[in-house]
XYZ file of C-alpha atoms in Angstrom:
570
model
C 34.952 13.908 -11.600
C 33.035 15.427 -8.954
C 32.886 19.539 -9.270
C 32.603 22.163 -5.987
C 28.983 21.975 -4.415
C 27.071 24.562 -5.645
C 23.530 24.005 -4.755
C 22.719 24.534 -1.336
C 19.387 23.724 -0.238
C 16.673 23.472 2.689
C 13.127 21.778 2.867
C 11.633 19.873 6.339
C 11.681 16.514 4.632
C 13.736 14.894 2.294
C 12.655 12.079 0.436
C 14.879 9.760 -1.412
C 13.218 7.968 -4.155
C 10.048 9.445 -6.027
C 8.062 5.900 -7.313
C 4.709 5.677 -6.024
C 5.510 5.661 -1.928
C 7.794 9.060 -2.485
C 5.155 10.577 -4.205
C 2.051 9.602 -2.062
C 4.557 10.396 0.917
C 5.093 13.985 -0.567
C 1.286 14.606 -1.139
C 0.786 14.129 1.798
C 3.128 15.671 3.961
C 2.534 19.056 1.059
C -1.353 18.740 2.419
C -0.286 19.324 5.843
C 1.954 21.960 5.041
C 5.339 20.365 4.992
C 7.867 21.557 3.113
C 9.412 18.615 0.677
C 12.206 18.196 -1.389
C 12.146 14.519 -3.539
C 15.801 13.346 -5.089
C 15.344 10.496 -7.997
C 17.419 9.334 -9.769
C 14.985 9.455 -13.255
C 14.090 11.956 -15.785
C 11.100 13.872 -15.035
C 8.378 11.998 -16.614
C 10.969 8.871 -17.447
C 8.096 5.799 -17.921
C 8.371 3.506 -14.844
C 8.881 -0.412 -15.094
C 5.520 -2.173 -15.836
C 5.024 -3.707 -12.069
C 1.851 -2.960 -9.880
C -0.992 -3.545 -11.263
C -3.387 -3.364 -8.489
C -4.080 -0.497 -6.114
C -5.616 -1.673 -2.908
C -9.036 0.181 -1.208
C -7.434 1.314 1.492
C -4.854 2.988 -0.830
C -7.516 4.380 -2.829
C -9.209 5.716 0.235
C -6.191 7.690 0.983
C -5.810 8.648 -2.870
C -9.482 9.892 -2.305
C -8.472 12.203 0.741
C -5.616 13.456 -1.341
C -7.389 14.434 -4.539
C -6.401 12.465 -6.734
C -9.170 8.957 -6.743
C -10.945 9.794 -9.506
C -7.880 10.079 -11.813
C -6.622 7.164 -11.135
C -9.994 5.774 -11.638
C -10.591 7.211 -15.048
C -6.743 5.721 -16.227
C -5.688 2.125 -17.286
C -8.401 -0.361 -18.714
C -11.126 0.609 -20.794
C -13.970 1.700 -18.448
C -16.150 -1.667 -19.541
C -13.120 -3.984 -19.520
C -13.725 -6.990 -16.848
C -11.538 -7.187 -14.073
C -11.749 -10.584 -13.397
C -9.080 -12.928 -13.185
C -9.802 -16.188 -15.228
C -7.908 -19.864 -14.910
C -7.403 -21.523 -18.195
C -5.096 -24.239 -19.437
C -3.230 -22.117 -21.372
C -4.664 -18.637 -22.091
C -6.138 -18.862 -25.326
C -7.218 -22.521 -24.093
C -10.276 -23.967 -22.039
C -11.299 -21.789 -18.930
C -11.129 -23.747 -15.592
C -13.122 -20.779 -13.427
C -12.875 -17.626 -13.144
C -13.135 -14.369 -10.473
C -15.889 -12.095 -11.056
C -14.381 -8.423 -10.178
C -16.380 -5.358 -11.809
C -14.628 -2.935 -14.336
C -13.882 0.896 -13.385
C -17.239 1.473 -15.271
C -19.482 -0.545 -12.387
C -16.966 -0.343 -9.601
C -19.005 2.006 -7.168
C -22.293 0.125 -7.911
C -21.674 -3.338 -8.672
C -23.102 -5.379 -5.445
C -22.483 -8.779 -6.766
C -18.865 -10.618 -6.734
C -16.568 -11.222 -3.570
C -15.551 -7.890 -3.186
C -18.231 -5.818 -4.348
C -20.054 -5.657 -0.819
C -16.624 -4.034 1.029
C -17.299 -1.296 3.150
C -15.618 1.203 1.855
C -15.729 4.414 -0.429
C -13.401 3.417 -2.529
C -13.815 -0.499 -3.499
C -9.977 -1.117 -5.285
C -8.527 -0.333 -9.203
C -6.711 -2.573 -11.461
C -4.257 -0.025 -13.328
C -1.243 -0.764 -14.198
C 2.270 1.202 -12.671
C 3.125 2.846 -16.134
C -0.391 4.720 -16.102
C -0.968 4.875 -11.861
C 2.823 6.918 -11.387
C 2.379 9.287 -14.194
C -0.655 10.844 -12.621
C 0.401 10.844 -9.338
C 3.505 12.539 -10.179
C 1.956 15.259 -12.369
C -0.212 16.196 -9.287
C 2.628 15.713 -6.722
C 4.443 18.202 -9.073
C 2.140 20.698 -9.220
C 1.441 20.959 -5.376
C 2.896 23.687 -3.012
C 5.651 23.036 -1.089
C 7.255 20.533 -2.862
C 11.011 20.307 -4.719
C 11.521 17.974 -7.446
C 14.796 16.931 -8.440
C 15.226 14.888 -11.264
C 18.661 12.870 -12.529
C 19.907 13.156 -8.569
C 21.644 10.701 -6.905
C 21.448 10.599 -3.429
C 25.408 9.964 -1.886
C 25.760 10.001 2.043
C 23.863 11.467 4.988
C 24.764 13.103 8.544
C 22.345 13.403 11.248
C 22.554 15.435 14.365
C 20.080 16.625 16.948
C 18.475 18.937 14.996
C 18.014 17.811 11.263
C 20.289 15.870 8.792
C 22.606 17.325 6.264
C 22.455 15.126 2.574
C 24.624 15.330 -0.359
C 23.561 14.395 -3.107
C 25.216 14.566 -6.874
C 23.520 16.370 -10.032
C 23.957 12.961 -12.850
C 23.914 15.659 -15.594
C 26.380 17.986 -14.725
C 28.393 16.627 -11.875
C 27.575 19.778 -9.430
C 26.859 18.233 -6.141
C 23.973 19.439 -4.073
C 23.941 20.087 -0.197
C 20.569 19.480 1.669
C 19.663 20.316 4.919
C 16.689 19.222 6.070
C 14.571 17.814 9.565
C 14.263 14.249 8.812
C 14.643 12.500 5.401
C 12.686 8.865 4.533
C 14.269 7.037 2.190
C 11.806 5.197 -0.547
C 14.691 3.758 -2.465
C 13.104 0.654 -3.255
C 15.252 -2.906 -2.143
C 19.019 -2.232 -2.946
C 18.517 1.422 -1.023
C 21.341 3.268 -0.331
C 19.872 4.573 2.657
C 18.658 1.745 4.328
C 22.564 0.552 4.015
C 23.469 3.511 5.402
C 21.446 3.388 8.491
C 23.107 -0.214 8.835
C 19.665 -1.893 8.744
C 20.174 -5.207 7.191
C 17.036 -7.309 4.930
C 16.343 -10.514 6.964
C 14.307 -13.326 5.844
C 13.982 -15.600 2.624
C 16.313 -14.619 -0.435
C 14.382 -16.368 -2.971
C 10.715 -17.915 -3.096
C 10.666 -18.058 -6.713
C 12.127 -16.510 -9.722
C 10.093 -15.163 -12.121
C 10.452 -14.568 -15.993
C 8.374 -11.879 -16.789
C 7.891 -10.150 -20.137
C 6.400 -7.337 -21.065
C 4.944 -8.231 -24.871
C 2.909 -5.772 -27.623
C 0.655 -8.922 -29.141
C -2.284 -6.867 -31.256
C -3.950 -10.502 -32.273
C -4.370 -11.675 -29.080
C -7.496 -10.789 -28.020
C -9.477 -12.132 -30.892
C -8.199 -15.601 -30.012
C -9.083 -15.351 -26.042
C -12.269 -16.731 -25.868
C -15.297 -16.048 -23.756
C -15.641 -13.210 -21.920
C -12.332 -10.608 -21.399
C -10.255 -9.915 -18.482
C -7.569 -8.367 -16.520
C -5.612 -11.692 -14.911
C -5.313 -15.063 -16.919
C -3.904 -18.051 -15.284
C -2.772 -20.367 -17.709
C -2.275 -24.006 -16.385
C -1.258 -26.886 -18.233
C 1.723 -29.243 -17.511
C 4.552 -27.763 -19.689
C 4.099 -24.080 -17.952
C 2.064 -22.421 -15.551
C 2.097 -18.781 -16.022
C 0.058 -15.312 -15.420
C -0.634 -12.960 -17.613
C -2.008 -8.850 -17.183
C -3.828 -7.067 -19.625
C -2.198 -4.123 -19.367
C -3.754 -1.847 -21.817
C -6.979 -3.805 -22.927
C -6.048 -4.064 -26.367
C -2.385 -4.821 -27.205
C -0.422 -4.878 -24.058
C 0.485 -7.795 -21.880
C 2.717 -8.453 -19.126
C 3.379 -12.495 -18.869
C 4.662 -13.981 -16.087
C 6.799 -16.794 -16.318
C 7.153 -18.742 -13.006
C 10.699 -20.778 -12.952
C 10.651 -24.118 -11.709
C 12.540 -25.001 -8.212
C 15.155 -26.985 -11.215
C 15.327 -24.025 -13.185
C 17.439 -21.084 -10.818
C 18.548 -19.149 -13.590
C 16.152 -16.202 -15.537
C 17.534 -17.962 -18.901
C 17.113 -21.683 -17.714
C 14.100 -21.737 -19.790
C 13.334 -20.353 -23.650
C 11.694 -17.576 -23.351
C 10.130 -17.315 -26.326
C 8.790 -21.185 -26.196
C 7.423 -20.584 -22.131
C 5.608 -17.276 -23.424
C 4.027 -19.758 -26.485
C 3.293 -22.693 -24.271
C 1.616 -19.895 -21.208
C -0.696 -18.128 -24.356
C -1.266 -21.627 -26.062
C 0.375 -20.275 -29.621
C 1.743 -21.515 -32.304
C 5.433 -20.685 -33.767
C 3.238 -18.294 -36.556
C 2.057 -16.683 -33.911
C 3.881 -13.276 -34.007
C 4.204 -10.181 -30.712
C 7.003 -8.271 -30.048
C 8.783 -8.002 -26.673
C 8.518 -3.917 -25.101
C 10.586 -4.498 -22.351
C 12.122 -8.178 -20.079
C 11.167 -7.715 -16.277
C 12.044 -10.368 -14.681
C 11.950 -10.403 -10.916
C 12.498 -12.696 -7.817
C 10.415 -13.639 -5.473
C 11.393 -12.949 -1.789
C 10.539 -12.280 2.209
C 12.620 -10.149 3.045
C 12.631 -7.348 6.054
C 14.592 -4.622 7.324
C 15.753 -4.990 10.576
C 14.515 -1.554 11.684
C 13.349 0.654 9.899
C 14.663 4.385 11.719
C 18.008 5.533 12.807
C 17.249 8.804 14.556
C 15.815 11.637 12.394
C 16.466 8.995 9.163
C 13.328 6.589 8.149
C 12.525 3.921 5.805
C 9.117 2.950 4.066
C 8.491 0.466 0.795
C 10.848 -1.760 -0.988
C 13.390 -0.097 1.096
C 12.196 -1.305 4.246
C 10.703 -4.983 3.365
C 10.436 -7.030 -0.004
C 8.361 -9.646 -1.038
C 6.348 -11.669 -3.688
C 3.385 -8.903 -4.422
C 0.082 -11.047 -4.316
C -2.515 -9.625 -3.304
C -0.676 -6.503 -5.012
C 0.655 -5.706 -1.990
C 4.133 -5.017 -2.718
C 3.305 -1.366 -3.265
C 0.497 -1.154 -1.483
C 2.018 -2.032 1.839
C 4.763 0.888 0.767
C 2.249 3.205 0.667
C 0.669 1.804 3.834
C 3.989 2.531 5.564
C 3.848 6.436 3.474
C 1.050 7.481 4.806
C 1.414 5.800 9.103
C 4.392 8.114 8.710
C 3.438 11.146 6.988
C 0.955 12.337 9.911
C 3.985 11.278 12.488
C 6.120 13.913 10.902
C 3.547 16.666 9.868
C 2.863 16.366 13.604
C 5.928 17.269 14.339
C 6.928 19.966 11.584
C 3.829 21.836 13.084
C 4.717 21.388 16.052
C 2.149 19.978 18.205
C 3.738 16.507 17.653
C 6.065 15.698 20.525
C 9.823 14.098 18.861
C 8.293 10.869 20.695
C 5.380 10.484 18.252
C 7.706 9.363 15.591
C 8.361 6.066 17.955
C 5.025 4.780 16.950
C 6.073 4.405 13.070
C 8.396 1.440 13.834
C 6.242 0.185 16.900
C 3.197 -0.141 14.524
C 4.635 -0.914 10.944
C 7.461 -3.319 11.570
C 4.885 -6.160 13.106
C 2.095 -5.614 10.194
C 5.068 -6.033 7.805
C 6.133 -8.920 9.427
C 2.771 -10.161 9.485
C 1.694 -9.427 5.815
C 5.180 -10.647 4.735
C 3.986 -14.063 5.997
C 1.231 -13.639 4.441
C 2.053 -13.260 1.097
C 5.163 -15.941 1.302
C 2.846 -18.422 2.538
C 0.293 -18.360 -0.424
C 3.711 -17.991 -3.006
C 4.501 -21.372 -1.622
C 0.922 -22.624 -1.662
C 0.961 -21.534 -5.497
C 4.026 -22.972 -6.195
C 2.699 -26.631 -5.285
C -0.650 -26.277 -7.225
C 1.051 -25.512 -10.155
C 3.592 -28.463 -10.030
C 0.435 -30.679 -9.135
C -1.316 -29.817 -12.461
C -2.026 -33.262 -13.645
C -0.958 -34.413 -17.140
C -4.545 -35.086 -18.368
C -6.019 -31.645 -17.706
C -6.417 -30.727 -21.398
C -7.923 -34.313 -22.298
C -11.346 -34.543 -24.207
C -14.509 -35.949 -22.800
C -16.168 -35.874 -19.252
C -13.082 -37.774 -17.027
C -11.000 -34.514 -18.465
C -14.047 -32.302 -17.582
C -14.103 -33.747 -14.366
C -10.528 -33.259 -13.600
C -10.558 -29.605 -14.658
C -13.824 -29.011 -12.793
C -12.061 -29.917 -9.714
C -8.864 -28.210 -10.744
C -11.143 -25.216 -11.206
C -12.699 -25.103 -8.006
C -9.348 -25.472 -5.965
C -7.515 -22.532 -7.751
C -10.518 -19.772 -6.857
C -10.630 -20.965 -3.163
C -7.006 -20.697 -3.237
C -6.893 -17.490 -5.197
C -10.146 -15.691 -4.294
C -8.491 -14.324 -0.894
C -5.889 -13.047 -2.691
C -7.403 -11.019 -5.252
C -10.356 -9.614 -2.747
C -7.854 -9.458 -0.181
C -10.783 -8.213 2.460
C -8.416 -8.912 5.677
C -5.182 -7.070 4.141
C -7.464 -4.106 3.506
C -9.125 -3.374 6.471
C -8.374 -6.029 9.196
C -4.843 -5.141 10.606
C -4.576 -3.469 13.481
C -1.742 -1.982 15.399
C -1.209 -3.021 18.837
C 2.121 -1.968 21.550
C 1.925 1.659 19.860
C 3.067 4.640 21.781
C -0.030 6.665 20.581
C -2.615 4.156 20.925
C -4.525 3.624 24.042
C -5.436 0.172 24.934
C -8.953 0.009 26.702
C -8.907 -4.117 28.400
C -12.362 -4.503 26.830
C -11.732 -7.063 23.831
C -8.562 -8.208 21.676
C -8.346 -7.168 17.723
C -10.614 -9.374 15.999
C -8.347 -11.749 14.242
C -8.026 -11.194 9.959
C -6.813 -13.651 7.218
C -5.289 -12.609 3.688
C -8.961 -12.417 2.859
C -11.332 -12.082 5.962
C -12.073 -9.856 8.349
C -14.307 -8.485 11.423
C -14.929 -4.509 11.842
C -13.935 -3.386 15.321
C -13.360 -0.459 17.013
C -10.798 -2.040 19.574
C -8.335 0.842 19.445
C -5.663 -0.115 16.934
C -8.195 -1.412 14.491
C -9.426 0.413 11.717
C -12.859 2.635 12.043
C -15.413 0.800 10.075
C -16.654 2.509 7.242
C -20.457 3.937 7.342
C -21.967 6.704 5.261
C -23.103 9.994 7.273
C -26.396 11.183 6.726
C -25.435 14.252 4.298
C -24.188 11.278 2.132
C -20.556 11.507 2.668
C -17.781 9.343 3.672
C -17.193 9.051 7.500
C -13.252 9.540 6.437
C -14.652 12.549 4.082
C -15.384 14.124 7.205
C -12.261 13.386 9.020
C -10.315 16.486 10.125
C -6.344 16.546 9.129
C -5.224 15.430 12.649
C -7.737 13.495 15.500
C -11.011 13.420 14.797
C -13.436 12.470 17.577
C -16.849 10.448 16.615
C -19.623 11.074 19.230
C -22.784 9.194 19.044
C -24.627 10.910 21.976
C -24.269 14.704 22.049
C -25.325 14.523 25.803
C -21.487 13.993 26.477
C -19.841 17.233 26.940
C -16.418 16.820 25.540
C -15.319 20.252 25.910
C -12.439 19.748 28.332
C -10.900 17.827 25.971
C -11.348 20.347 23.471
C -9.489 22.959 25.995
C -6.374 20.063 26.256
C -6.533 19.702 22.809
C -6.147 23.635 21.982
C -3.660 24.234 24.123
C -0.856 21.990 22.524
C -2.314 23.195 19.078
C -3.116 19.649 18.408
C -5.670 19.731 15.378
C -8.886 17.882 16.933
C -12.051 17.762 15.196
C -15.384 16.364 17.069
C -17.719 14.636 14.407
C -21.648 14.481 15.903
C -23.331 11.366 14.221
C -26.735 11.487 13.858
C -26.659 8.757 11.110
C -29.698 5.917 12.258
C -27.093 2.670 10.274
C -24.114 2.131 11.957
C -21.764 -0.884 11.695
C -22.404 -2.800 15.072
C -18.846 -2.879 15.821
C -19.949 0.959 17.193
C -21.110 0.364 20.875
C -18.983 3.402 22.099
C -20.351 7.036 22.701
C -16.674 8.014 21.940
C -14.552 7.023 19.411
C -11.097 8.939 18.445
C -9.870 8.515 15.345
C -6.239 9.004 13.548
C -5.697 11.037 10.193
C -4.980 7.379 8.989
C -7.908 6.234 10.162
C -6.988 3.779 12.695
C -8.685 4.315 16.130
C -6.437 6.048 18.870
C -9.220 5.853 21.943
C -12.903 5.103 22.676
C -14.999 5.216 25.658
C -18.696 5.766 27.398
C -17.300 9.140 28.732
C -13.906 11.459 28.673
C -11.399 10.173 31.588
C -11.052 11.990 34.356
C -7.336 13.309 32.724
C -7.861 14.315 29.718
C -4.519 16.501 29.318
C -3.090 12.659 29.742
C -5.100 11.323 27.105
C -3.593 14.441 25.018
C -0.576 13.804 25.944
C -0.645 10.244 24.578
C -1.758 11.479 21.152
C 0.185 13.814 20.963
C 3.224 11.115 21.592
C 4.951 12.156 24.894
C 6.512 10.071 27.085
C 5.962 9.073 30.336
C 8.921 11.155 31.595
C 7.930 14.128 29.758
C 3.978 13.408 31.332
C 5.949 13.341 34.879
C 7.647 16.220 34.665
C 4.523 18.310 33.287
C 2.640 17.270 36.201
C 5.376 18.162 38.580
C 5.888 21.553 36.910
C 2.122 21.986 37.481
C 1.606 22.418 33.762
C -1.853 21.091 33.612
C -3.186 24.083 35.611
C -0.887 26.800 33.422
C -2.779 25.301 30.002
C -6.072 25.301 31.508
């Protein structure tokens, strides 16, 4: 029975759903000053479902700007664990080849492996959800600005021109809440209740592949892995192919069943004989099962993902099979493209307009990525009904055939788990903030290559200044402007700049090693560290070239100009 509303309350953003994207969306819109209020439906504290296990670079180089890196870095695996993922016939069995990633230990000096010569601050982290969400949500907690509300289920919205009014019901006592608010995201995850609301519909494919996935406490399984440890094990052999995490680096393991096209059901198979068969155990052989999480496979994508002041970002906007871990990743990718849209706006320098660009620039990547990621699930799925029968056979023709079995599965998977291109080769083109110059195209990226460019869209290639920081340490909370030649007077844009209030900072390099990709005097950069602009000198309008940052519309621009506005501001 529902009681009287008694809880009336106000915030500029309310987010629906605090899992990793709410939170990383809430730290960042509290660092910008934006007031927050986060519903979810869990106890404060309540252990999350063991699921990511991988947070990408350029999610760490956001976690980095946030404050909150070198947590994350010190949690999960032991700091000398390996982070490689290994192929095997079963897991205990015969290794077929294996990934060489560093552990958290050798991760900012390691210069050997396929991912170790990234140009980046912050190379990635394998650390598992249960250990990543705790911290993020202690320090999300803790921040100014923000409203947690635990055991809260969000009901129904209403929008009009000037914010949207939520209800949302108290699961404890019944008492329903009233929120009132600018704009609300909803990071739901896939069955969200907002995205139904905003009648966005998930199109694409229903099911790639169901998976059977258990989450197991096994203390005498490491002693009978042999060689050298990891994070990832591959087990493949012809009565189950499966994955398995090392959650913990001691006990815990997450295995990964992967059903069979003939086997649709989560119970088609024994459970208890597919985990055996994927660690290569006996019936003896004793664990004890924390937790069943199995999960489907899909590509699956909202059909927009904004109605009006009401947003989407995560599982609530697109699902799909996480390799390359980017499943979360991509939600946080979405997070923080829309956290500077809206922290614009609450401060208000941000014309309404800027918030176009969110859909214009996420909606293709996803599309993209989600393409991605279904096209190597399918490319998986046929190597691992192609295992041949013989692979475990003694003596060289079994060598042989698991050398070559060996080599095939780390050029298939080696893209995937140093995912170079899905890091920092995307690039948003037909944005509303994002001005194209004619020079050159977007280099072109794969799941695991990439070329740096500074074709606006792209992101700004990495270098290290000459104090020794991070270029993005230096970046300033809104558009920061890198000039190589301090002949170029840029203080007219400074004057446009200042009088919309939009935050611009001008960066003077006088670092001798750049990245090539650099041939501009003038590069503008976003607070997410895609480039807006470049060019040899300011244009002859720079109030326009504000005014396209800053998001308005060619209307709006018109009618400035006619009103003579240019000449007021200056």
């Amino acid at each position: 029975m529902t009681k009287t509303a008694d809880t009336s309350m106000q915030a500029d953003v309310l987010i629906v759903g605090a899992g990793p994207v709410g939170l990383t969306l809430a730290m960042d819109l509290a660092s910008r000053g934006v007031s927050v209020i986060l519903c979810e439906t869990r106890r404060f504290a309540e252990p999350p479902n063991v699921k990511c296990n991988h947070v990408a670079s350029r999610t760490m180089e956001q976690f980095r700007r946030l404050g909150v890196a070198q947590q994350l870095r010190d949690a999960g695996l032991p700091a000398d664990h390996p982070n490689d993922v290994v192929f095997r016939t079963t897991v205990t069995g015969t290794e077929l080849t294996r990934i060489p990633i560093p552990c958290r230990r050798d991760r900012y000096t390691e210069t050997e492996g396929p991912d170790a010569w990234w140009p980046t601050p912050e190379p990635p982290h394998r650390i598992n959800q249960i250990y990543l969400e705790p911290i993020l949500l202690k320090h999300t907690a803790a921040l100014p600005g923000v409203t947690l509300l635990n055991r809260t289920r969000f009901e129904r919205f209403t929008q009009d021109a000037e914010g949207v009014s939520a209800i949302a019901t108290d699961m404890d006592s019944g008492a329903t809440r009233s929120i009132r608010c600018r704009y609300m995201v909803g990071c739901d995850g896939g069955s969200s209740p907002v995205r139904k609301q905003i009648g966005a519909k998930l199109e694409g494919t229903a099911v790639i592949q169901r998976v059977q996935s258990t989450f197991i406490r096994a203390p005498q399984l490491r002693a009978l892995i042999p060689g050298k440890p990891a994070w990832s094990y591959y087990a493949m052999n012809p009565r189950r192919c499966g994955t398995m995490f090392a959650i913990d680096g001691h006990e815990t393991w997450l295995v990964h069943n992967h059903l069979n096209a003939e086997e649709p059901e989560f119970d088609s198979v024994d459970r208890d004989t597919s985990i055996r068969e994927i660690l290569g155990v006996g019936p003896d052989f004793h664990y004890d099962i924390i937790s069943k999480e199995d999960w489907i496979g899909r590509r699956l994508v909202a059909t927009r993902f904004r109605d009006g002041r009401v947003f989407l970002a995560g599982d609530a906007a697109h699902l799909w099979v996480p390799y390359a871990g980017y499943g979360m990743n991509a939600g946080i990718a979405d997070a923080l493209n829309l956290s500077w849209l809206l922290g614009a706006c609450v401060q208000g320098w941000g014309d309404e307009a800027i918030l176009d660009a969110y859909e214009a620039e996420r909606l293709p990547i996803t599309e993209q990525v989600s393409q991605f990621a279904m096209d190597h699930a399918q490319k998986m799925i046929r190597a691992r009904r192609a295992v041949p029968p013989d692979i475990e056979a003694p003596g060289p023709a079994g060598d042989a055939q698991r050398a070559e079995i060996g080599r095939e599965a780390y050029a298939l998977n080696v893209q995937q788990f140093c995912c170079g291109g899905l890091n920092f080769g995307y690039f948003y083109t037909g944005s509303p903030i994002i001005v194209p110059d004619g020079e050159h195209r977007a280099p072109p990226y794969s799941m695991g290559e990439f070329t740096p460019s500074t074709v606006p869209g792209c992101r700004a290639p990495h270098f290290w200044l000459a104090d020794g920081r991070s270029l993005y340490d230096a970046f300033g909370p809104g558009y920061t402007l890198l000039r190589f030649d301090r002949s170029v007077d840029v203080r007219p844009l400074e004057r446009a700049a200042a009088a919309y209030r939009m935050p611009l900072t001008v960066l003077d390099i006088e670092t001798a090693s750049l990245p090539k990709a650099y041939a501009h005097r003038l590069v503008m950069c976003r607070a997410d560290q895609h480039i807006a602009w470049r060019g040899a000198h300011l244009p002859a309008d720079v109030y326009d070239l504000v005014a396209t940052l800053r998001g308005e519309t060619r209307r709006e621009r018109g009618r400035r100009r006619a009103l003579a506005w240019e000449g007021v501001l200056a």
